[in-house]
Amino acid sequence: MEHPENESQYIGLTVNSGVAQPPSVNPYMKARKRKPLPTPGEMVERILKGDVTTLSRAVTLVESINPDHEAIAQEVIEKCLPHSGNSRRIGITGVPGAGKSTSIDVFGLHVLRDGGKLAVLAIDPSSERTKGSILGDKTRMEKLSVHPDAFIRPSPSAGSLGGVARKTRETIVLCEAAGFNNIFVETVGVGQSETAVHSMVDFFLLIQLAGTGDELQGIKRGIMEMADGIVINKADGDNIDRARLAQAQFRSALHLFPPTTSGWMPEVLTYSGYYELGIAEVWEMIDRYFEFVKANGYFERKRQQQARYWMQETIQTRLLNNFYNDPEVKERLAVLEQEVLANRLSSFVAAGDILDYYFKHK
Ligand code: GDP
């Protein structure tokens, strides 16, 4: 096309025609096919051989909200169950900044020195908000993330705390079937996620800091009661004395708590994750715990209780979902709520009404 700027009045200016632009999509590229999913049986076979790629894939299915994926995941889990259980499950909690990532990195390397394999999982109920960044970033554990015997998986991000916890619990089964004999489950020590972690681990480690002034206050009391070991991090440099003081305070506070059901007296130690001081001592404590609870039968008992807890938890979730996802229930519920709000119906009559409907039609 002739450009108007090339007319004689615009002397000195020449505009050349453009050249055809290449397409932004390569026309020669073949559409990439997604690898078809192996059958549940094939997946299990590979998981049992320790194939981490398949393990990752199975965990993704566990985390999926697609009902087809869920069905496959359940089948894989069921087949893996007989091969699970042979591990030490250790929960690790502490407020953000307590040094969880730094510590897990060195604890992990310490554990792997004796051989075996380590899976680091996480429960982060806030990950919806932060898009999983708190516990999701692999690079937080620099050494472990490149270790061939470590498998790091960020927190499942979708759903309620209960849902996230259940997925982590199922992931433990898959990891154990794949031969991971050490499982760390990390959580941020700020809410109810500790209770969820506590319900799936054998040993619960609480990482604390000295000198924050709130060691023995508020919410942490509940967490302290769950802890099998309290470790005070950053006991290095001019912080050593403060760490020792905190240790003494925690020790005397623990004496005021009722005895634990395991019969184990929680220990309080100081260490430095960053400077790698006192790491072996922390691990010796954990070894002592496992010896103790395996000898007195508590280890097995607790695992059985946990299995029962997760069975009940699954029943409750399924029932609730089944009820609330029923289209007719949804409709009736909306109407009945209005009736209750307008004081035309009591809460109990309304609840009875809708439950009667549900039980009759289901
Ligand atoms: P997280 O939020 O609990 O995972 O904590 P991080 O592991 O990310 O640590 C928070 C900060 O504390 C980082 O700047 C670490 O370098 C620092 N830190 C962790 N462990 C130690 C330690 O043992 N001593 C000292 N002085 N600093 C530490």
Short mmCIF file of C-alpha atoms and ligand atoms in Angstrom, two decimals, residues 95-102 140 233-234 236 272-274, ligand 1:
data_model
loop_
_atom_site.label_atom_id
_atom_site.label_comp_id
_atom_site.label_asym_id
_atom_site.label_seq_id
_atom_site.Cartn_x
_atom_site.Cartn_y
_atom_site.Cartn_z
CA VAL A 95 5.42 -19.30 64.79
CA PRO A 96 6.64 -17.73 61.54
CA GLY A 97 10.24 -16.70 62.08
CA ALA A 98 10.88 -19.34 64.75
CA GLY A 99 13.25 -21.01 62.32
CA LYS A 100 11.24 -23.96 61.04
CA SER A 101 12.70 -23.99 57.53
CA THR A 102 16.26 -23.53 58.72
CA ARG A 140 13.32 -22.40 51.98
CA ASN A 233 16.02 -22.16 68.69
CA LYS A 234 18.61 -19.47 68.04
CA ASP A 236 23.72 -18.77 69.63
CA SER A 272 20.77 -23.32 66.97
CA GLY A 273 19.45 -24.32 63.59
CA TYR A 274 21.47 -21.71 61.80
P1 GDP B 1 10.28 -20.04 59.72
O1 GDP B 1 9.43 -18.89 59.33
O2 GDP B 1 9.84 -20.61 61.02
O3 GDP B 1 10.40 -21.09 58.67
O4 GDP B 1 11.75 -19.47 60.01
P2 GDP B 1 13.06 -19.42 59.11
O5 GDP B 1 13.76 -20.73 59.11
O6 GDP B 1 12.72 -18.84 57.78
O7 GDP B 1 13.98 -18.42 59.96
C1 GDP B 1 13.59 -17.09 60.22
C2 GDP B 1 14.82 -16.25 60.40
O8 GDP B 1 15.53 -16.66 61.56
C3 GDP B 1 15.78 -16.34 59.24
O9 GDP B 1 16.30 -15.07 58.99
C4 GDP B 1 16.87 -17.27 59.74
O10 GDP B 1 18.12 -17.01 59.16
C5 GDP B 1 16.88 -16.96 61.23
N1 GDP B 1 17.31 -18.13 62.00
C6 GDP B 1 16.85 -19.40 61.89
N2 GDP B 1 17.47 -20.22 62.75
C7 GDP B 1 18.36 -19.46 63.42
C8 GDP B 1 19.32 -19.74 64.46
O11 GDP B 1 19.50 -20.85 64.92
N3 GDP B 1 20.03 -18.68 64.93
C9 GDP B 1 19.87 -17.44 64.44
N4 GDP B 1 20.61 -16.47 64.97
N5 GDP B 1 19.01 -17.14 63.47
C10 GDP B 1 18.25 -18.13 62.96
#
